[in-house]
Coordinates of C-alpha atoms and ligand atoms in Angstrom, one line a residue:
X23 CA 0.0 0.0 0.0
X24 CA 3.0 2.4 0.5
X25 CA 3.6 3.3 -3.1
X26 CA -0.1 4.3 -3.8
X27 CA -0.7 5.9 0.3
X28 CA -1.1 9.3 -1.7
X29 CA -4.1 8.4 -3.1
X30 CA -5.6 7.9 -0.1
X31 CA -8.8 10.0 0.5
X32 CA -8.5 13.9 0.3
X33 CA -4.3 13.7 -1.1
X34 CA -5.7 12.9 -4.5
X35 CA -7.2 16.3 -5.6
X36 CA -4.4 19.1 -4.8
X37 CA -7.0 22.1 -4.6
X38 CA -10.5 21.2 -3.9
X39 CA -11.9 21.6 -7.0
X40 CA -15.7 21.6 -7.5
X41 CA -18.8 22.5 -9.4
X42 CA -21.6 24.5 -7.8
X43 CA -24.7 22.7 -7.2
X44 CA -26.8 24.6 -10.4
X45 CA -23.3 23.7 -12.5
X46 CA -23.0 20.4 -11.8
X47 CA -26.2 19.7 -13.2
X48 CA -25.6 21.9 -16.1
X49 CA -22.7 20.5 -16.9
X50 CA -23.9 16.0 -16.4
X51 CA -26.5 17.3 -18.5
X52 CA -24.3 18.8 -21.3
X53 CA -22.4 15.8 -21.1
X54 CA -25.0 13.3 -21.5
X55 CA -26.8 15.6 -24.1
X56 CA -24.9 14.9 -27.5
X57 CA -24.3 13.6 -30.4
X58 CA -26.0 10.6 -28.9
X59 CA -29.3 12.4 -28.8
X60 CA -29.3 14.3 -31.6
X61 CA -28.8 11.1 -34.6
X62 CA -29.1 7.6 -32.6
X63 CA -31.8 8.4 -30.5
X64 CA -34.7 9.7 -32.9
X65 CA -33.4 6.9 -35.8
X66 CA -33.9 4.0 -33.0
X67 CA -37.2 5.2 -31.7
X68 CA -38.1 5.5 -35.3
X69 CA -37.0 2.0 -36.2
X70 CA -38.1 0.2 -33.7
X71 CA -41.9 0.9 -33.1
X72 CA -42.1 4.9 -32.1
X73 CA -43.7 5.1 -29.2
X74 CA -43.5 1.7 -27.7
X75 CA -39.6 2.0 -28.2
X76 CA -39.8 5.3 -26.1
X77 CA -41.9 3.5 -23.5
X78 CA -38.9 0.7 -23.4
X79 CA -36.2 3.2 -23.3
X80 CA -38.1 4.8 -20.1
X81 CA -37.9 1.8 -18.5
X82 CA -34.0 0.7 -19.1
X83 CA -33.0 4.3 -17.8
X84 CA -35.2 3.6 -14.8
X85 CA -34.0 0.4 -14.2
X86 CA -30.5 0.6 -15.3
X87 CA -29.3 3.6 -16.4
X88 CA -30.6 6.1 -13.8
X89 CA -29.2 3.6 -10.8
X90 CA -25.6 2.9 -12.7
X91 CA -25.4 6.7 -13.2
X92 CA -25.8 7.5 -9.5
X93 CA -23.7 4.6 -8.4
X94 CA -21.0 6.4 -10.9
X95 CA -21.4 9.5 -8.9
X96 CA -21.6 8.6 -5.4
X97 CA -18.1 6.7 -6.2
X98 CA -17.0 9.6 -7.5
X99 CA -17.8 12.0 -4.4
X100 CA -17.1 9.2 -1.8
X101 CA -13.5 8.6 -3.2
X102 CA -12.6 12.1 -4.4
X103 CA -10.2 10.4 -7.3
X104 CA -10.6 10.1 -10.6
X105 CA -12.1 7.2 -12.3
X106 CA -9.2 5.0 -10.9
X107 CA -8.5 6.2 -7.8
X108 CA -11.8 6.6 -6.5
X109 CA -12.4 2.6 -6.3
X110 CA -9.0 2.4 -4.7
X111 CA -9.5 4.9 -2.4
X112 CA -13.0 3.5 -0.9
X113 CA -11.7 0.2 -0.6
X114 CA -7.8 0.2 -0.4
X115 CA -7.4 -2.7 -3.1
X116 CA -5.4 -1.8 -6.0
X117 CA -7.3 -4.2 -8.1
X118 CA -10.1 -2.0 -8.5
X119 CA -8.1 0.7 -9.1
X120 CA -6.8 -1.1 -12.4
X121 CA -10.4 -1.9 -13.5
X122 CA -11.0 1.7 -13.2
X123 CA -7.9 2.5 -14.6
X124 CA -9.6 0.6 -18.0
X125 CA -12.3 3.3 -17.7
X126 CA -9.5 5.9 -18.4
X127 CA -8.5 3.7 -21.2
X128 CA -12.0 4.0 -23.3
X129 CA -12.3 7.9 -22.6
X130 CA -8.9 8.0 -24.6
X131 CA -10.2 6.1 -27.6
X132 CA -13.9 7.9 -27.6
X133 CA -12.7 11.0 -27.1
X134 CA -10.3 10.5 -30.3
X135 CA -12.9 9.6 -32.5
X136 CA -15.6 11.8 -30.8
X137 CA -13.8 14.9 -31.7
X138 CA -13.6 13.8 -35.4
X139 CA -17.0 14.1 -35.7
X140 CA -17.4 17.0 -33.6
X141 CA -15.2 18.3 -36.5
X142 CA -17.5 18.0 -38.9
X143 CA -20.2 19.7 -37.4
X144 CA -18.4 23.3 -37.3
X145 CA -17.5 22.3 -41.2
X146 CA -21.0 21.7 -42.4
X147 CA -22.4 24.5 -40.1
X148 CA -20.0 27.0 -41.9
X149 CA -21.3 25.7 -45.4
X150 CA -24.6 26.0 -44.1
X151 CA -24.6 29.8 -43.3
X152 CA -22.2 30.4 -46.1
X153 CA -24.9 28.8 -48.6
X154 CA -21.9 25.8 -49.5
X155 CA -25.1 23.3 -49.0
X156 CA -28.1 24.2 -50.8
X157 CA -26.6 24.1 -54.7
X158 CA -29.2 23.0 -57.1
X159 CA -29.2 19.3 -57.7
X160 CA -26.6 18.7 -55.1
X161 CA -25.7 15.1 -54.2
X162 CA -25.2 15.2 -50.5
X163 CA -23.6 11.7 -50.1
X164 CA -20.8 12.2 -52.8
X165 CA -20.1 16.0 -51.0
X166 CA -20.2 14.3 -47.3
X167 CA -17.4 11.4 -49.1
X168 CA -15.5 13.7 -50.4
X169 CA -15.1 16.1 -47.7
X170 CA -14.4 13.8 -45.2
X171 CA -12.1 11.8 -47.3
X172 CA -9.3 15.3 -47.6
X173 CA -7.6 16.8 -45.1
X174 CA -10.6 19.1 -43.6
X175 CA -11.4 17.0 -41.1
X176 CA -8.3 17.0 -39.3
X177 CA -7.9 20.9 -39.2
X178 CA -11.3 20.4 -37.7
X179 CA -10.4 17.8 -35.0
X180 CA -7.9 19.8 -34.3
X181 CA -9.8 22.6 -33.4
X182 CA -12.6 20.6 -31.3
X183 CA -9.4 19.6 -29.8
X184 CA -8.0 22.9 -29.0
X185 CA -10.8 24.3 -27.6
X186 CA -11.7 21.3 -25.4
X187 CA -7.9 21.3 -23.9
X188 CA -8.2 25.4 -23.4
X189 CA -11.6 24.3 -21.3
X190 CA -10.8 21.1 -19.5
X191 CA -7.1 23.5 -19.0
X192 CA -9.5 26.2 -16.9
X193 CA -10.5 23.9 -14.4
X194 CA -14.0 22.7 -13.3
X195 CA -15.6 26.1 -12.2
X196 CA -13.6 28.3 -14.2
X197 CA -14.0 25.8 -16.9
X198 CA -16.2 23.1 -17.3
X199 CA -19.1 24.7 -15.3
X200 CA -18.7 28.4 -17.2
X201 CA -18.8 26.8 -20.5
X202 CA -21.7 25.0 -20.0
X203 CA -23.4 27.4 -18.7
X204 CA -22.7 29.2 -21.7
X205 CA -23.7 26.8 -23.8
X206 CA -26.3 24.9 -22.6
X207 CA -29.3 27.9 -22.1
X208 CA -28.5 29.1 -25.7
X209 CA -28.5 25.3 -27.0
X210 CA -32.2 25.4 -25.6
X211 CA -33.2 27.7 -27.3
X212 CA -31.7 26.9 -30.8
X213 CA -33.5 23.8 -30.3
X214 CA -36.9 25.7 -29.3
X215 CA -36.5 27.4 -32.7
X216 CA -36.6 24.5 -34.6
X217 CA -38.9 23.1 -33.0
X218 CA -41.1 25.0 -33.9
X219 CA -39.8 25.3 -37.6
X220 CA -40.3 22.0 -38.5
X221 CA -43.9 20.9 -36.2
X222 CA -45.0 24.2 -38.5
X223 CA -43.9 22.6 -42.0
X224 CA -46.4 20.8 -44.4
X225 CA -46.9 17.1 -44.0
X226 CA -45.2 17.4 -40.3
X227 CA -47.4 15.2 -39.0
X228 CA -46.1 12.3 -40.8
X229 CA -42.5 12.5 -39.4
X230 CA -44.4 12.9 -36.0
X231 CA -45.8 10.0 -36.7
X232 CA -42.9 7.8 -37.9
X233 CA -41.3 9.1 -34.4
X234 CA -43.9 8.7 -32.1
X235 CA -46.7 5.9 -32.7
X236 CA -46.5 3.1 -31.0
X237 CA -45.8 -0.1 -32.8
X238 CA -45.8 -2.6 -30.2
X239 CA -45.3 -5.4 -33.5
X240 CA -42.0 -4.1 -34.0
X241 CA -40.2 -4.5 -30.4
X242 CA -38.1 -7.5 -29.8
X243 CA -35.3 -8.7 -28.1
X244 CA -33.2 -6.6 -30.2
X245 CA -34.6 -3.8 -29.2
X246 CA -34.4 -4.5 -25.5
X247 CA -30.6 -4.5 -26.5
X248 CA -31.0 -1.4 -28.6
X249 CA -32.2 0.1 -25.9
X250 CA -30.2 -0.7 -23.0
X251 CA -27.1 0.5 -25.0
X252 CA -28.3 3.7 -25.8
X253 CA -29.2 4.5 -22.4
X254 CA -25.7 3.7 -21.2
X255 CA -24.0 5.8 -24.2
X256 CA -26.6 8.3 -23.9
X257 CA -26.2 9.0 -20.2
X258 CA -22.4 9.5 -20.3
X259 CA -21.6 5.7 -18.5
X260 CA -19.5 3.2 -18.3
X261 CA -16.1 5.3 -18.5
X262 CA -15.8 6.8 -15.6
X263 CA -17.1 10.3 -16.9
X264 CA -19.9 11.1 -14.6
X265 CA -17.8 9.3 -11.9
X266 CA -15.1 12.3 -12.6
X267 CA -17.8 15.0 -12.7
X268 CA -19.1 13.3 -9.5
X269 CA -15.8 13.9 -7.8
X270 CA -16.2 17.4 -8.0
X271 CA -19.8 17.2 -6.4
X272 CA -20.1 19.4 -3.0
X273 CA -21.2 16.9 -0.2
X274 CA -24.4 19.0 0.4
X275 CA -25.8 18.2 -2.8
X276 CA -28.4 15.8 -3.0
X277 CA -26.9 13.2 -5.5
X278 CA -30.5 11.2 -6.0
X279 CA -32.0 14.7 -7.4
X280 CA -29.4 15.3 -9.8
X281 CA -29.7 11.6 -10.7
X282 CA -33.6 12.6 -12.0
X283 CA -32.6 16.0 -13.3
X284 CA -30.3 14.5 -15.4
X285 CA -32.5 11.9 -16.8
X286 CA -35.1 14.0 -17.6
X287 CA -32.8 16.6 -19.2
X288 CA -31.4 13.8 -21.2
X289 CA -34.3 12.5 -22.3
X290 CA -36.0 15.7 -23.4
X291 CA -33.5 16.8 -25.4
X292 CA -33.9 13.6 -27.4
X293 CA -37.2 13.7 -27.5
X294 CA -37.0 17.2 -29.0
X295 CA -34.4 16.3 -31.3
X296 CA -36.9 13.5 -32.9
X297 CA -39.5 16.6 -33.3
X298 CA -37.0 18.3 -35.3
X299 CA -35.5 15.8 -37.0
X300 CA -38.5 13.6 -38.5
X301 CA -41.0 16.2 -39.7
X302 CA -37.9 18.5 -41.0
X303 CA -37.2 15.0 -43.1
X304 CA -40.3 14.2 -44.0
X305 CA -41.8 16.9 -45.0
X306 CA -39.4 17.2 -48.1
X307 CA -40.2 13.5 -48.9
X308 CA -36.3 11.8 -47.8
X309 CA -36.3 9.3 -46.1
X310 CA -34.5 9.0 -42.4
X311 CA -31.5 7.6 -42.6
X312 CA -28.6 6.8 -39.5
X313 CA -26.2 8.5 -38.2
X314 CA -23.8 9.8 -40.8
X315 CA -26.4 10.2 -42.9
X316 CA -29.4 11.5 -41.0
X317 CA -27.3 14.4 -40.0
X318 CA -24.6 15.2 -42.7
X319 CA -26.6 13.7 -45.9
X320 CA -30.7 13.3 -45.0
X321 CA -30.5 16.8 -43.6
X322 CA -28.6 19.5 -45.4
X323 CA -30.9 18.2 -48.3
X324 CA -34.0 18.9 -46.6
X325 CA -32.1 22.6 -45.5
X326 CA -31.8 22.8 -48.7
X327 CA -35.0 22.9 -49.8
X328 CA -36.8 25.1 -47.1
X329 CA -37.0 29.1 -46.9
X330 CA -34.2 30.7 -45.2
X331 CA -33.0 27.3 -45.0
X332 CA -29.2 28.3 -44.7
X333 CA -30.3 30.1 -41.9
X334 CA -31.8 26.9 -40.5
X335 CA -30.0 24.5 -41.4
X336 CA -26.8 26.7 -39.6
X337 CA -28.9 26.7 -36.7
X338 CA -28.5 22.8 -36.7
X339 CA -25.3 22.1 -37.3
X340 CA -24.5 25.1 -34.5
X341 CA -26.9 22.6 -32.2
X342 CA -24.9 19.5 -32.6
X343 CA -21.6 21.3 -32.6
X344 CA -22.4 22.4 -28.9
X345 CA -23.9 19.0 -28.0
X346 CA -20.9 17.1 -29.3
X347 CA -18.5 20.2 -27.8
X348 CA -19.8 19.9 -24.1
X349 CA -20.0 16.1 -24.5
X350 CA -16.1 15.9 -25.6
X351 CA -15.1 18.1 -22.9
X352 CA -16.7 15.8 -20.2
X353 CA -14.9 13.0 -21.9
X354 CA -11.3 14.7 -22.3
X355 CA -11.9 15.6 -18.4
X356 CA -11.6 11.7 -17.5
X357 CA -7.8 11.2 -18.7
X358 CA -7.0 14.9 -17.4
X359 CA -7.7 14.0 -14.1
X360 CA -6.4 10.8 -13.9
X361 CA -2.9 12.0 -15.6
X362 CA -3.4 15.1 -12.8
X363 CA -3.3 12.7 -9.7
X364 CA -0.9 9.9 -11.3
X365 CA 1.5 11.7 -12.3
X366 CA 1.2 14.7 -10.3
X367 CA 0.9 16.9 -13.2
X368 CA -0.6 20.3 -13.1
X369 CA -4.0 21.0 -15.0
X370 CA -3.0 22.8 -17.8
X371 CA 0.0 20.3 -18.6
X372 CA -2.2 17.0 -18.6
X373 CA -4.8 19.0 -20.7
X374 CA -2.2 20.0 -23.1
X375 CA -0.9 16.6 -23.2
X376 CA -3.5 14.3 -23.6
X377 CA -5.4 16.7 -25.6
X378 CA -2.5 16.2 -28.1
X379 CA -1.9 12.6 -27.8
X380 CA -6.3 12.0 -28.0
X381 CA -5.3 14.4 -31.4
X382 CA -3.0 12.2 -32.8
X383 CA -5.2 9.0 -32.1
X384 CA -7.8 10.7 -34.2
X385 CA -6.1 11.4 -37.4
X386 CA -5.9 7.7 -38.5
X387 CA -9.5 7.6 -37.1
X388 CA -10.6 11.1 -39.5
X389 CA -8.5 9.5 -42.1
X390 CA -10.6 6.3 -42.4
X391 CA -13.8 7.1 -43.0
X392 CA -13.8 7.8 -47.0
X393 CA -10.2 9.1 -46.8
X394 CA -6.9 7.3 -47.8
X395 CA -7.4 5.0 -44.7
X396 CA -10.5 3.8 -45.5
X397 CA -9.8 0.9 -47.7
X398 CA -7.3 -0.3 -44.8
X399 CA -9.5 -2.6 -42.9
X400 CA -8.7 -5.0 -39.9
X401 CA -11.6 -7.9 -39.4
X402 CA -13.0 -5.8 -41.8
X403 CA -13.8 -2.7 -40.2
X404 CA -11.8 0.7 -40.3
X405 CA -9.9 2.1 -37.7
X406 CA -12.6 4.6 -37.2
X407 CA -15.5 1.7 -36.5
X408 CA -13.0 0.2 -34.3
X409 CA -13.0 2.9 -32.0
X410 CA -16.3 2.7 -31.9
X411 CA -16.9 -0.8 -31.7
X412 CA -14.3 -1.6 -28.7
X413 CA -16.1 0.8 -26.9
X414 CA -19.6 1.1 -26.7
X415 CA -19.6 -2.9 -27.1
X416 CA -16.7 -4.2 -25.5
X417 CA -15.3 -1.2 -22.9
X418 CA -18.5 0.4 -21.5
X419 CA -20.1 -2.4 -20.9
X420 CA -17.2 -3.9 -18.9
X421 CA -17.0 -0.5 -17.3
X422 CA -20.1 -0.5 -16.7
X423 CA -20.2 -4.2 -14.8
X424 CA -17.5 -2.7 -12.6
X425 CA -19.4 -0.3 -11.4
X426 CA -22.3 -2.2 -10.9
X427 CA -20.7 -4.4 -9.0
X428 CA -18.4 -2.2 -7.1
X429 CA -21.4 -0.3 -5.6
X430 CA -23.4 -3.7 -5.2
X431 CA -20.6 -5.3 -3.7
X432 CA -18.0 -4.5 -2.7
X433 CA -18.2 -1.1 -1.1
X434 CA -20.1 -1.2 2.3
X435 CA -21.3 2.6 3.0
X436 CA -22.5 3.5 -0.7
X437 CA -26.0 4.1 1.0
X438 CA -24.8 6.7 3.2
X439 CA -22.9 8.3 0.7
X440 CA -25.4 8.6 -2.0
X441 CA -27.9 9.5 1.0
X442 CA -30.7 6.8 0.3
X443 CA -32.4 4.2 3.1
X444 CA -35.3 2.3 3.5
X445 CA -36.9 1.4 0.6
X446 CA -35.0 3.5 -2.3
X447 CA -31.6 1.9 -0.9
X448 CA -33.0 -1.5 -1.3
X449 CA -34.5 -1.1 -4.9
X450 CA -30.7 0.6 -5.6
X451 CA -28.9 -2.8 -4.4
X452 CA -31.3 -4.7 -6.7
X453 CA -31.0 -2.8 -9.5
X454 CA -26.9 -2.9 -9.2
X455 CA -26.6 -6.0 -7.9
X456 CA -29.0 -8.0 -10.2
X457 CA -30.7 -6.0 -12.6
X458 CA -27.9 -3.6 -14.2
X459 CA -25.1 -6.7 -14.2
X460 CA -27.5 -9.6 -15.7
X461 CA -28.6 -7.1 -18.7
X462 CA -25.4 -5.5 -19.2
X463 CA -23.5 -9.1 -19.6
X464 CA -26.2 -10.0 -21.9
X465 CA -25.8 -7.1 -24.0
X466 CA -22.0 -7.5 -23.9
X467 CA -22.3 -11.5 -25.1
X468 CA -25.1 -10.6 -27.8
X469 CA -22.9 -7.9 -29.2
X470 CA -19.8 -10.3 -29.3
X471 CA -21.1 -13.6 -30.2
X472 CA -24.2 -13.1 -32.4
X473 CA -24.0 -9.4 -33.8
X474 CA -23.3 -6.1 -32.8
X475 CA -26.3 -3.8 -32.4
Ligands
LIG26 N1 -23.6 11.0 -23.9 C1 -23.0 11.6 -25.1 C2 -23.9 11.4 -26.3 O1 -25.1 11.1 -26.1 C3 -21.7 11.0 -25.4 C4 -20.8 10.8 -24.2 C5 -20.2 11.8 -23.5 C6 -20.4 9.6 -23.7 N2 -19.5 11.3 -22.5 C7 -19.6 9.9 -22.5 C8 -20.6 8.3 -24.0 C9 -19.1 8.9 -21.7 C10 -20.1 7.3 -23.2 C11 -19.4 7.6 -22.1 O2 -23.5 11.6 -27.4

């Protein structure tokens, strides 16, 4: 234990950092909201039976999201460390410390291909306002190949990556929480505006439809899977990020009310995003299409087509660019911290560092979408769907499980420190002790033996 007795409980944050209580929320919620929200979310719900798939989706954030995110927090306030530290210091063994220490791991390899994308957002949102997207005639998927298959998209990462470093480099008040307080108010109300742009365009109601009535036909065990995954990616878990923010938490602040505040904020901002997304699609007869190509081919199209559509259509892209900027920062804040207590380093030099080393992981991952890496494929997938694939199927998950079981098990007093008894603290211990691991192992196995979802 000598070699690691610095970590012990209050050594392993230099000056008490932390978030006020209004921040903190602010800032979970920015990290949660992104780019999650704005092009899984609404294409699931649309795929797999409106409605009913939104019903399901309520019930794995009850049941497992909501509890794993709150277990993620109260480790991070009980233990004051980062996402490794934090199980060592609540229980003294180093071997949880190395199962955090994977946590730290995934936020490296997210964060390199979350910023790539992030990229493009600031690229299409300058094309939008300069009128680059709504050419006559335009074919969105060729001009969506070929920029991403030049050199753009690493200037871009590179910015995303700059301006997350100058951030997470601020600190947590002077940082995190200003930005997001920033951001967040002014993302609301982008996303009122369009709102109301596209419930107000003709034939609407059809891409309200497609979102929102219930198909109960189309819900299987898939979608259980579907499901459970999103709430995991979509809440921020699983890599130690809300366990980070959680570290910063003042003890007054009731942990089990930021656990509902963030869950609702999360889940409202996807259920707006699906009001803006479907009837804006619709309504100029495209269909929906995922990911990539809802946002950066379905989209600009429908832009395209719509009055002062440049000026909407730059609305969106400045929409996802702050929900992917305030998610990355969240992310990049999980290696910081952990490079911050390790190796002693002081905040600005860990941000500058692993901003730059998270920058250089990204450019084969930006190269290798359409670009000159994309033909280079290992168990054929790119470098880029590697990143993804390792960790929203393979690392999460297995972060997730140590959390789970962490809080369930092996930590005595997480009751007390999360402030629950009676009847809450006993449906909490189910949920993490049963629930949460039995559903996420499944979801791990499915996704490795039969097919990834
Ligand atoms: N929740 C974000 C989204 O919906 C992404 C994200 C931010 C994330 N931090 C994370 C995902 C930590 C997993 C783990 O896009």
């Amino acid at each position: 234990m000598s070699k690691s007795s610095s970590n012990s409980p209050g050594g392993s944050l230099k000056k008490a950092e932390r978030f006020s209580s209004s921040g903190f929320i602010l800032a979970a919620i920015g990290s949660s909201v992104g780019l999650g929200n704005m092009w899984k979310f609404p294409y699931i719900t649309g795929e797999h039976g409106g409605a009913a798939f939104f019903l399901l989706f309520i019930v794995c954030l009850i049941v497992v999201g909501l509890p794993v995110l709150l277990a993620e927090m109260t480790i991070g306030r009980g233990g004051r460390g980062n996402a490794a530290t934090s199980l060592f210091n609540l229980t003294g063994n180093k071997y949880w410390k190395w199962f955090g220490a994977l946590s730290v791991l995934t936020a490296f390899l997210i964060m390199s291909y979350y910023a790539v994308v992030a990229g493009w957002t600031f690229q299409y949102t300058l094309d939008s306002l300069t009128g680059g997207l709504s050419h006559k005639g335009m074919d969105y998927e060729a001009h969506f190949n070929d920029f991403a298959g030049g050199l753009m998209p690493v200037f871009w990462q590179a910015v995303v990556m700059l301006i997350c470093g100058y951030v997470v480099a601020r600190g947590i008040s002077g940082g995190i929480e200003k930005f997001n307080k920033i951001l967040i108010p002014g993302f609301l109300i982008i996303l009122l505006v369009l709102m109301a742009r596209s419930l107000t365009l003709p034939g609407a109601a059809e891409g309200v439809e497609f979102f929102l009535k219930p198909d109960f036909a189309k819900l299987d065990s898939e979608s259980v899977l579907v499901a459970l995954g999103h709430a995991f990616f979509s809440l921020s878990l699983g890599m130690g990020c809300m366990l980070t923010y959680g570290s910063y938490v003042k003890k007054e602040q009731s942990l089990g009310k930021a656990t509902i505040a963030i869950g609702i904020g999360d889940l409202g901002y996807a259920f707006i995003a699906g009001l803006i997304i479907f009837p804006t699609v619709f309504s100029y007869g495209l269909q929906p299409d995922k990911g990539v190509g809802l946002a950066f081919m379905a989209l600009p199209a429908a832009f395209s087509q719509m009055p002062f559509g440049a000026f909407f259509g730059g609305l969106f892209f400045i929409l996802l660019a702050i929900a992917a900027l305030t998610s990355a920062v969240s992310i990049l804040e999980v290696p910081v911290a952990f490079a911050m207590t390790q190796w002693k380093w002081s905040r600005r030099k860990a941000a500058s560092i692993v901003a730059s080393v998270c920058f250089v992981l990204g450019i084969p991952a930006a190269l290798s979408v359409t670009g000159s890496l994309s033909g280079f494929l290992i168990f054929g997938k790119t470098v880029f769907d590697w990143f993804d694939f390792s960790t929203a199927y393979l690392l999460m998950p297995i972060g997730g499980l140590v959390v789970t079981l962490f809080t369930g098990y092996a930590w005595k007093r997480a009751g007390e420190e999360a402030g629950l008894a009676g009847f809450w603290y006993r449906a909490w211990m189910v949920a993490l002790r049963y629930v949460a691991p039995l559903l996420i192992l499944v979801v791990l196995l499915y996704s490795l033996f039969v097919k990834p979802v």
